[in-house]
XYZ file of C-alpha atoms in Angstrom:
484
model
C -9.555 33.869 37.632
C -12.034 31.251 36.419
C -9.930 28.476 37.649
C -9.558 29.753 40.892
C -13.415 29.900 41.238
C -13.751 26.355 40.274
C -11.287 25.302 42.942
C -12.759 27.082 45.649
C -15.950 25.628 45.110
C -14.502 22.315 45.102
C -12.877 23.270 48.559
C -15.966 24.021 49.819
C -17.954 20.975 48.533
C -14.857 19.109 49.916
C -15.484 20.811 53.725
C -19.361 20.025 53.428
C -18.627 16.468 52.285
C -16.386 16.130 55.713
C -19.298 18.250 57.863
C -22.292 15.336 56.519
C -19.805 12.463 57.277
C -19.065 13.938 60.411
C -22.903 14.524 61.393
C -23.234 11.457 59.967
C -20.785 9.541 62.378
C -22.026 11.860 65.084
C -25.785 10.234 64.511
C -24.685 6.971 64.562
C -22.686 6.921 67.502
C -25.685 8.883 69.239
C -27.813 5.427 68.077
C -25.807 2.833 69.568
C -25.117 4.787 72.730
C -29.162 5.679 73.353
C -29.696 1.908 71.943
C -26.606 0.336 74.588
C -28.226 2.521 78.285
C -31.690 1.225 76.812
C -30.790 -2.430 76.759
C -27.918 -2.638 79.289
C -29.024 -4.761 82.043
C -25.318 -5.349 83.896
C -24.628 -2.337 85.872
C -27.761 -2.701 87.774
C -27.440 -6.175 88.750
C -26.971 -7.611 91.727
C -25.260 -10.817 91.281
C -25.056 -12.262 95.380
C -28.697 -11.088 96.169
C -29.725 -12.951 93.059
C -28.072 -16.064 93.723
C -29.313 -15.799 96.989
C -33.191 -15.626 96.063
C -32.618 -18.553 93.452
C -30.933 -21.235 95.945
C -33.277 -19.822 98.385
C -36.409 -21.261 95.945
C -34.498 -24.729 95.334
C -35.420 -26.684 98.865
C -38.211 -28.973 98.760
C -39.752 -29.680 102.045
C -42.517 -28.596 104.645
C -44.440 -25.786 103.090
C -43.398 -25.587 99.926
C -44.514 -29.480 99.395
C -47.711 -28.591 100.697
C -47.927 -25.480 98.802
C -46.883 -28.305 95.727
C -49.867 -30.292 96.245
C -52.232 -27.532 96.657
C -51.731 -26.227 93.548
C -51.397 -29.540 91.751
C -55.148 -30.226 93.467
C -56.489 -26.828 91.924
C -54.882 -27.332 89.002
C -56.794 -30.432 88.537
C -59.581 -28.913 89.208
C -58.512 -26.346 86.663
C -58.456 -28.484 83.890
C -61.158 -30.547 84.620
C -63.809 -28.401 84.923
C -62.630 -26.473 81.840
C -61.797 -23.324 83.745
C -58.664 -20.825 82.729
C -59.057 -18.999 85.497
C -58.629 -21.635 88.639
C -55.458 -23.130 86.163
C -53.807 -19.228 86.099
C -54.510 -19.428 89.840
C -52.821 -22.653 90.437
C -49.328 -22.046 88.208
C -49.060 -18.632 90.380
C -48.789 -20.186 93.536
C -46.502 -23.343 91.852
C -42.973 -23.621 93.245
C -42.117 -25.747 90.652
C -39.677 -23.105 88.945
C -37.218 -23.123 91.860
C -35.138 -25.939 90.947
C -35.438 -25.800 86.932
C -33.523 -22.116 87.786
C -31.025 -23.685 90.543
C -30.575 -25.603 87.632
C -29.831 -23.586 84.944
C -27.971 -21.095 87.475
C -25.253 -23.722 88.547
C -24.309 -25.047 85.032
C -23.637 -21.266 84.487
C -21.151 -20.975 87.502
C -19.745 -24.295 87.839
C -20.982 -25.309 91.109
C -22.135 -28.999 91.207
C -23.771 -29.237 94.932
C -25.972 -26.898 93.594
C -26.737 -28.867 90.596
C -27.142 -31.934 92.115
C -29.711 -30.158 95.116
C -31.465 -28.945 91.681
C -31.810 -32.101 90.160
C -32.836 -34.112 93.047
C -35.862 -31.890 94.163
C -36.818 -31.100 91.089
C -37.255 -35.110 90.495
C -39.266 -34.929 93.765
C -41.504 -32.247 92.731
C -42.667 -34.112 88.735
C -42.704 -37.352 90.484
C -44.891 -36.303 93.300
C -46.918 -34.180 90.993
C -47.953 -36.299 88.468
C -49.422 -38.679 91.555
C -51.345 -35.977 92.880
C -52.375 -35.498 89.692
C -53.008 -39.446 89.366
C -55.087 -39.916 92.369
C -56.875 -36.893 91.868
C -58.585 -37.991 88.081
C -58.593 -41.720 89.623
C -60.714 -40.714 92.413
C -63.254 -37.947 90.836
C -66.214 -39.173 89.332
C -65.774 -36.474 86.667
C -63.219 -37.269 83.884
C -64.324 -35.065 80.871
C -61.580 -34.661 78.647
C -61.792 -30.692 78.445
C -59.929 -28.664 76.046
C -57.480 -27.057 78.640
C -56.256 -30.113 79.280
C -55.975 -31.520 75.339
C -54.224 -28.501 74.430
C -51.441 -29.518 76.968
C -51.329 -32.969 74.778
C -49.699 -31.462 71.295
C -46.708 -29.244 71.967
C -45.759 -27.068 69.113
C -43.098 -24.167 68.076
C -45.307 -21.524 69.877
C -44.626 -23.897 73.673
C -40.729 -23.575 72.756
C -40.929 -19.559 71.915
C -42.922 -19.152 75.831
C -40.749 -21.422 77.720
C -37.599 -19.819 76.081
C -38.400 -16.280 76.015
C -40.361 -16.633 79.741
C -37.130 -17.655 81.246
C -34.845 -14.741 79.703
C -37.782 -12.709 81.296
C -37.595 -14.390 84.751
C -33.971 -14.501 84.911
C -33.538 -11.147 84.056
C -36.078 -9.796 86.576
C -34.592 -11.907 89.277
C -31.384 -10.541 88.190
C -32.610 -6.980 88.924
C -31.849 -4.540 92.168
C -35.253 -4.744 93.401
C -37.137 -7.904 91.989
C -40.094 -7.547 89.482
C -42.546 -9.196 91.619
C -44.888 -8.877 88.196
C -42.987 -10.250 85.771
C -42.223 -13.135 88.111
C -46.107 -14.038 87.982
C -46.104 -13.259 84.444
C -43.377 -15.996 83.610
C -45.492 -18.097 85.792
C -48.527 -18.011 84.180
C -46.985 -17.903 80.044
C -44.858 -20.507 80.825
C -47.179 -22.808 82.491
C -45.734 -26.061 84.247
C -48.397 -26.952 86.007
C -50.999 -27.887 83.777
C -48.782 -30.113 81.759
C -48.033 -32.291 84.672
C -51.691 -32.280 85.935
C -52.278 -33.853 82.270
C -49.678 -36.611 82.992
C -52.006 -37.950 85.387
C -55.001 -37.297 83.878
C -53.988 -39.374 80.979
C -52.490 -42.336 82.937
C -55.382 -42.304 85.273
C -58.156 -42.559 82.072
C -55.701 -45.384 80.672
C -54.493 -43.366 77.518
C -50.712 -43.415 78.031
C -50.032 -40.660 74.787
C -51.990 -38.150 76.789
C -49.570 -38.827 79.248
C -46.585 -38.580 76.984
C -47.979 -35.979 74.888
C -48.162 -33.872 78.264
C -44.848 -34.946 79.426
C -42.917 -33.996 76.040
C -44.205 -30.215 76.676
C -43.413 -30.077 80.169
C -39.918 -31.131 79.372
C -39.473 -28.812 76.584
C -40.851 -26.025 79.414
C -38.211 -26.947 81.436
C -35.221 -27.016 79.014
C -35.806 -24.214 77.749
C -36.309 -22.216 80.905
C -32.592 -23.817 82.320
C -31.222 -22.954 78.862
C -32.430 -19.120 78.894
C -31.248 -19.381 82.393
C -27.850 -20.707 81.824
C -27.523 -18.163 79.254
C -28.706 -14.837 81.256
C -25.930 -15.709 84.260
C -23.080 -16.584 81.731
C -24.090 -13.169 79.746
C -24.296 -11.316 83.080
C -20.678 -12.642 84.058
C -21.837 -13.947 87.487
C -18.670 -14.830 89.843
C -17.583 -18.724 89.160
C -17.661 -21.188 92.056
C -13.921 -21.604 93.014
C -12.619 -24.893 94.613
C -9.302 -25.342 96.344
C -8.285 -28.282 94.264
C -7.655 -26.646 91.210
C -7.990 -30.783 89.394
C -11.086 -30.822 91.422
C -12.096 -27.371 89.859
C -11.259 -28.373 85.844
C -13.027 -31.836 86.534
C -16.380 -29.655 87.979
C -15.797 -27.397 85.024
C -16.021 -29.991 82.164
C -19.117 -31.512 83.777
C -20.812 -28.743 83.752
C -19.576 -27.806 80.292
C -20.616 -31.535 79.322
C -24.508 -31.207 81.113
C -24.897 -27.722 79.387
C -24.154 -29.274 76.183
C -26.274 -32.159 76.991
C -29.202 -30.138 77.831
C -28.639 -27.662 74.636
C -28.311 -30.350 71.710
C -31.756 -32.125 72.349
C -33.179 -28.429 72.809
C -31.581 -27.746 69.760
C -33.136 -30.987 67.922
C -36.624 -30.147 69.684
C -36.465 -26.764 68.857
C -35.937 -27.987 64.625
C -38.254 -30.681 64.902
C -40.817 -28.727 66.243
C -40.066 -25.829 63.865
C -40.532 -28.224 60.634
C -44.066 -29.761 62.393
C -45.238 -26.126 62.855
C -44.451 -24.818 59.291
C -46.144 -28.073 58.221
C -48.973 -27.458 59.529
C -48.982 -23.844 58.331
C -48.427 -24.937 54.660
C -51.166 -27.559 54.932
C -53.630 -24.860 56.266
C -52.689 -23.057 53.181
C -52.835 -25.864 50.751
C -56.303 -26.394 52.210
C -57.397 -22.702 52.455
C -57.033 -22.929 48.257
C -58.336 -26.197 47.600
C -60.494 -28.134 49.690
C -62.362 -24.951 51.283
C -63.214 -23.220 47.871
C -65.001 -26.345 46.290
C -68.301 -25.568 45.184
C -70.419 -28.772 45.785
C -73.529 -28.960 43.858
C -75.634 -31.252 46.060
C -75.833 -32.533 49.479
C -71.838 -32.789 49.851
C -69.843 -30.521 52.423
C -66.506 -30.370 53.330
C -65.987 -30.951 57.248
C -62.691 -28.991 58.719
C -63.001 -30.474 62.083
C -62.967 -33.875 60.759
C -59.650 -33.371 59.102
C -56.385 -34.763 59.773
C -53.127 -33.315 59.548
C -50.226 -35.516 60.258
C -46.979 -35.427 60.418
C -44.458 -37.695 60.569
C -41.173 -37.188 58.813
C -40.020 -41.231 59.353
C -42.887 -43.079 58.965
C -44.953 -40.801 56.367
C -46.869 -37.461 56.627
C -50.562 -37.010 55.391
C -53.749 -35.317 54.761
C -57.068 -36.952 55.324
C -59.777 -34.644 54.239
C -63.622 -35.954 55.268
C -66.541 -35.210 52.036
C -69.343 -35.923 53.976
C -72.759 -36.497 52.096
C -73.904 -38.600 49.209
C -71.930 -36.171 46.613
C -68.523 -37.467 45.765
C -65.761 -34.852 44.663
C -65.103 -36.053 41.205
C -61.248 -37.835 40.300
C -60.228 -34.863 37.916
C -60.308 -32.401 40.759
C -59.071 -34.537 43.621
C -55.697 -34.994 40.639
C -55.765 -31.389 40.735
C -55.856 -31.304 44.642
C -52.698 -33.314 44.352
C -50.886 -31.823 41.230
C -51.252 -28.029 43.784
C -49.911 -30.010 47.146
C -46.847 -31.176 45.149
C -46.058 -27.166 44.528
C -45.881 -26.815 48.276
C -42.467 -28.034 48.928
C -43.294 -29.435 52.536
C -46.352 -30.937 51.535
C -44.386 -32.524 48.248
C -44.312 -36.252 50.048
C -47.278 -36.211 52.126
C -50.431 -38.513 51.092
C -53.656 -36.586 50.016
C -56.316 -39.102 51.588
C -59.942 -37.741 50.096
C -62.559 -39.697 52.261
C -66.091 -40.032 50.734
C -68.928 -40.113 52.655
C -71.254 -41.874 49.850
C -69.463 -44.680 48.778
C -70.596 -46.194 52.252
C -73.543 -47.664 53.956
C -75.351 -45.400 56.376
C -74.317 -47.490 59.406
C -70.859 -47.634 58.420
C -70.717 -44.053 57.277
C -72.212 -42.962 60.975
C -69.151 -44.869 62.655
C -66.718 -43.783 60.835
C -67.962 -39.978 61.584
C -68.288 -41.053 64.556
C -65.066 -42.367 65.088
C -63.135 -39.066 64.167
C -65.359 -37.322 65.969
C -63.862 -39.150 69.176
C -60.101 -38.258 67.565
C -60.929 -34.770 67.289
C -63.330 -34.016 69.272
C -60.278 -31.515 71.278
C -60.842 -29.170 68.159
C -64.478 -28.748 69.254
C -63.979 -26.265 72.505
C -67.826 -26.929 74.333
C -69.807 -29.327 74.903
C -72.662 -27.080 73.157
C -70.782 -27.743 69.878
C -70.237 -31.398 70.383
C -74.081 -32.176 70.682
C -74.767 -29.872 67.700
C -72.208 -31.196 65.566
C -73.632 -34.911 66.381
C -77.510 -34.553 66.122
C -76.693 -32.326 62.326
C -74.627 -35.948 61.405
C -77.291 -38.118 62.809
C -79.826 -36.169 61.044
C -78.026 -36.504 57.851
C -77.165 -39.920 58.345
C -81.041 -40.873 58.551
C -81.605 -39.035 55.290
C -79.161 -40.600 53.378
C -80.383 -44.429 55.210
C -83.702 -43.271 52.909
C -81.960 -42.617 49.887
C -80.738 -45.969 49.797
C -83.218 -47.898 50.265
C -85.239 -48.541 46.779
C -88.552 -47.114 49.241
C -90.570 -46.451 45.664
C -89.749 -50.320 44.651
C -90.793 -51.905 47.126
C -94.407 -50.054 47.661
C -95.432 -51.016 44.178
C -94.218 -54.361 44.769
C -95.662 -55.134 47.980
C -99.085 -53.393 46.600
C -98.768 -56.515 44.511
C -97.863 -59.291 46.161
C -99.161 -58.498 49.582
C -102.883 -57.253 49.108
C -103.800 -56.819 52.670
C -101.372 -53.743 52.796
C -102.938 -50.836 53.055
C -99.810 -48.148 53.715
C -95.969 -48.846 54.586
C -94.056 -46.215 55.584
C -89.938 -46.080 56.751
C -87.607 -44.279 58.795
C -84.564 -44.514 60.282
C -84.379 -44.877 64.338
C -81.557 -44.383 65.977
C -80.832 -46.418 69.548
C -78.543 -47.204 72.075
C -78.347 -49.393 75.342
C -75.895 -47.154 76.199
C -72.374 -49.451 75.335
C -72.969 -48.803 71.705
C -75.290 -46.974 69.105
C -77.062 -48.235 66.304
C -79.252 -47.029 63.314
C -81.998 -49.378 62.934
C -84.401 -49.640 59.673
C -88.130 -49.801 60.203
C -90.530 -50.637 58.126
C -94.100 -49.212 59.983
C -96.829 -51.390 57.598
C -100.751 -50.929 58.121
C -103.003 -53.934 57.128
C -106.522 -53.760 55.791
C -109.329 -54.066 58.334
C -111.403 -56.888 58.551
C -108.495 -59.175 59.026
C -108.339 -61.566 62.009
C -105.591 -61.434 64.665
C -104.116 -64.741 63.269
C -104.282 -63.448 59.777
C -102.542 -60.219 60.745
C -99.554 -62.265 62.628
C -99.349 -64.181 58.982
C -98.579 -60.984 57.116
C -96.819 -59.118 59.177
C -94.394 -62.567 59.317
C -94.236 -63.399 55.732
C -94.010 -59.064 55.022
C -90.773 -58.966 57.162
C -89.048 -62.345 56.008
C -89.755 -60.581 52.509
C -88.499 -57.548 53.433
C -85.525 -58.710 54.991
C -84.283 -60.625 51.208
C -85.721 -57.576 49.501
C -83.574 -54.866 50.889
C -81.050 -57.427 52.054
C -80.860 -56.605 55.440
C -81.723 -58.691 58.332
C -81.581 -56.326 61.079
C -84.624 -54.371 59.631
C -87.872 -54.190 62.029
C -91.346 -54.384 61.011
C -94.099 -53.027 63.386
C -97.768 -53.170 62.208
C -99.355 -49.645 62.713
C -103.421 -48.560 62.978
């Protein structure tokens, strides 16, 4: 009796066992259906209307080049005058992403006329472009070097995420009954092809050629990476292959188009990796910083300036960090060891340099030059022109104070009290000047003689005080004025 008990409950364990899997099965099934009519983009696309619309956008002639140079113009314009707005306005009314999708399009179906259309006005379009550009910044009076256009100088992994994931987005609303007119203007703006190209000129016409090239490496990756998402949207979508009577004729189109693809997908490849390590670089240097550098506790007139460092990278010739101490305080050897004994735990940072440059072991003048000098190199970090005059009259200011400390001031009262004894006050300052090619930080000495003294006698001091002055301090481009 008892065993028959046990075995029916072990039936019935048995038949709930089967029911779970069952429900179980059921649930998953129910997943990947929902999941597969959420994401399933083929049965509602129209493959000749699509085609259409995309070799419609390739030509490049009468209003579309004038539409071209318009927006190249405002783009300028854009950049120049540091405005997002007129720049969002000029990549919506681009046409530049007509051919970089005929291109991307006929690699996917094999058809080669439509390639080389593609290629051809798409050369048209950079080349006349970037001399719109050209003229444009050659011509204007105004050439500030704003920070919309030095952000379209440095490409980095974030540029190769828009470009990529914008043209899945484009491609796939083009691909849709009924076009997303939206998401068309959307890809326009993210993606951005404009503005590099604008840059291009900007740099050539201002004489810096790695603008230019800086500009011209992120429109190209823009453009690969569009054609690649492109290419790979049409082949996913199974759009009808270009047939050709000659069926040599239609294996040789074939393996060029196979051979281009591949061409354009192994330097994409290589930029996407090289931009990938630069990025994560730069993130592990932030880091590195974040615990080090930023939490040092300087005890005098010493400060650590972010915007004056530099992060480098270079994974042939040698990647670094140069980290600016500005102020007479010097971070002592002990912790700038332990600076470099933490970077070595970071495994990208492991072979970089740790450069730690002191402000006091300098001269004032050379101290102000050199801030001045990476002020100029990263001067795209600081966004207005409000910050840019703050940030110099605080180093100018501190520069003068630290001219003071130098100079033995205490000294050389007590012995010009002695051997000059028709001083009656000296005072010093720093003055800073410019004729407008360069700046300088000049010393003066402001002395006040005794009265009584005749004119000629004065002229005798004052001359004998600054030859004096000039061996004391050992400086010969100090000034001496006589005060009342």
């Amino acid at each position: 009796m008892s065993e028959n008990l046990f075995d029916d409950k072990d039936d019935a364990a048995e038949v709930a066992g089967e029911e779970v899997k069952k429900d179980f099965q059921g649930l998953i099934g129910s997943g990947r259906k929902f999941l597969f009519e959420l994401l399933e983009i083929r049965s509602n696309t129209d493959p000749i209307t699509t085609k259409e619309s995309i070799i419609a956008d390739i030509p490049f002639k009468g209003h579309t080049s004038w539409i071209l140079i318009c927006s190249i113009f405002i783009a300028s314009i854009g950049l120049n005058a540091n405005s997002t707005a007129v720049v969002i306005g000029a990549m919506l009314i681009s046409p530049l992403m007509g051919p970089i999708l005929g291109m991307g399009l006929s690699l996917a179906i094999n058809d080669i006329d439509m390639l080389r259309r593609s290629l051809k006005n798409f050369s048209v379009m950079v080349v006349l472009s970037v001399l719109t550009a050209f003229l444009f910044f050659y011509i204007f009076p105004l050439r500030d070097e704003s920070s919309e256009l030095l952000a379209r100088t440095a490409p980095d992994i974030r540029d190769v995420l828009i470009a990529f994931f914008g043209g899945l987005a484009l491609v796939i609303a083009r691909a849709k009954k009924g076009t997303i007119a939206s998401v068309i203007f959307g890809v326009a703006i993210a993606t951005a092809l404009m503005p590099p190209l604008c840059t291009v000129g900007f740099g050539l016409a201002i004489g810096k050629p790695l603008y230019a090239l800086g500009a011209m490496y992120l429109f190209t990756i823009n453009t690969i990476f569009i054609a690649l998402a492109t290419f790979l949207v049409i082949k996913y979508l199974r759009f009808p292959m270009v047939r050709y009577a000659n069926s040599k004729r239609r294996r040789l189109i074939a393996r060029i188009a196979s051979i281009i693809g591949l061409a354009v997908m192994i330097p994409a490849g290589f930029t996407f990796y090289n931009v990938l390590q630069e990025s994560l670089f730069r993130k592990q240097a932030q880091e590195f910083l974040a615990d080090t550098v930023e939490v040092y506790q300087f005890k005098g007139n010493g400060r650590y300036e972010n915007d004056l460092t530099d992060v480098h990278y270079d994974k042939d010739l040698g990647s670094y960090l140069e980290i600016a101490i500005l102020g007479t305080e010097e971070v002592p050897e002990n912790i700038i060891s332990t600076w470099r004994n933490k970077k070595s735990k970071y495994n990208r940072l492991a072979d970089a340099d740790l450069r730690v440059l002191q402000g006091g072991r300098d001269d004032s003048e050379q101290r102000f030059n050199y801030v001045n000098e990476l002020y100029e190199s990263k001067k795209a970090e600081l966004l207005t022109k409000d910050e840019r005059i703050r940030f110099l009259e605080e180093e100018v200011a501190s520069f003068g104070k630290l001219a003071a400390r130098n100079v033995p001031f205490q000294d050389i009262t007590q012995e010009a009290k002695i051997s000059y004894t028709s001083i009656a006050g000296i005072g010093f300052s720093n003055r800073v000047q410019t004729d407008f090619n360069k700046m300088d930080t000049i010393s003066l000495f402001e002395i006040k003689l005794k009265e009584g003294l005749s004119d000629d006698q004065r002229k005798i001091d004052i001359k004998n005080i600054t030859n004096w002055l000039k061996v004391r301090v050992k400086d010969s481009t100090i000034q001496v004025k006589e005060v009342n």
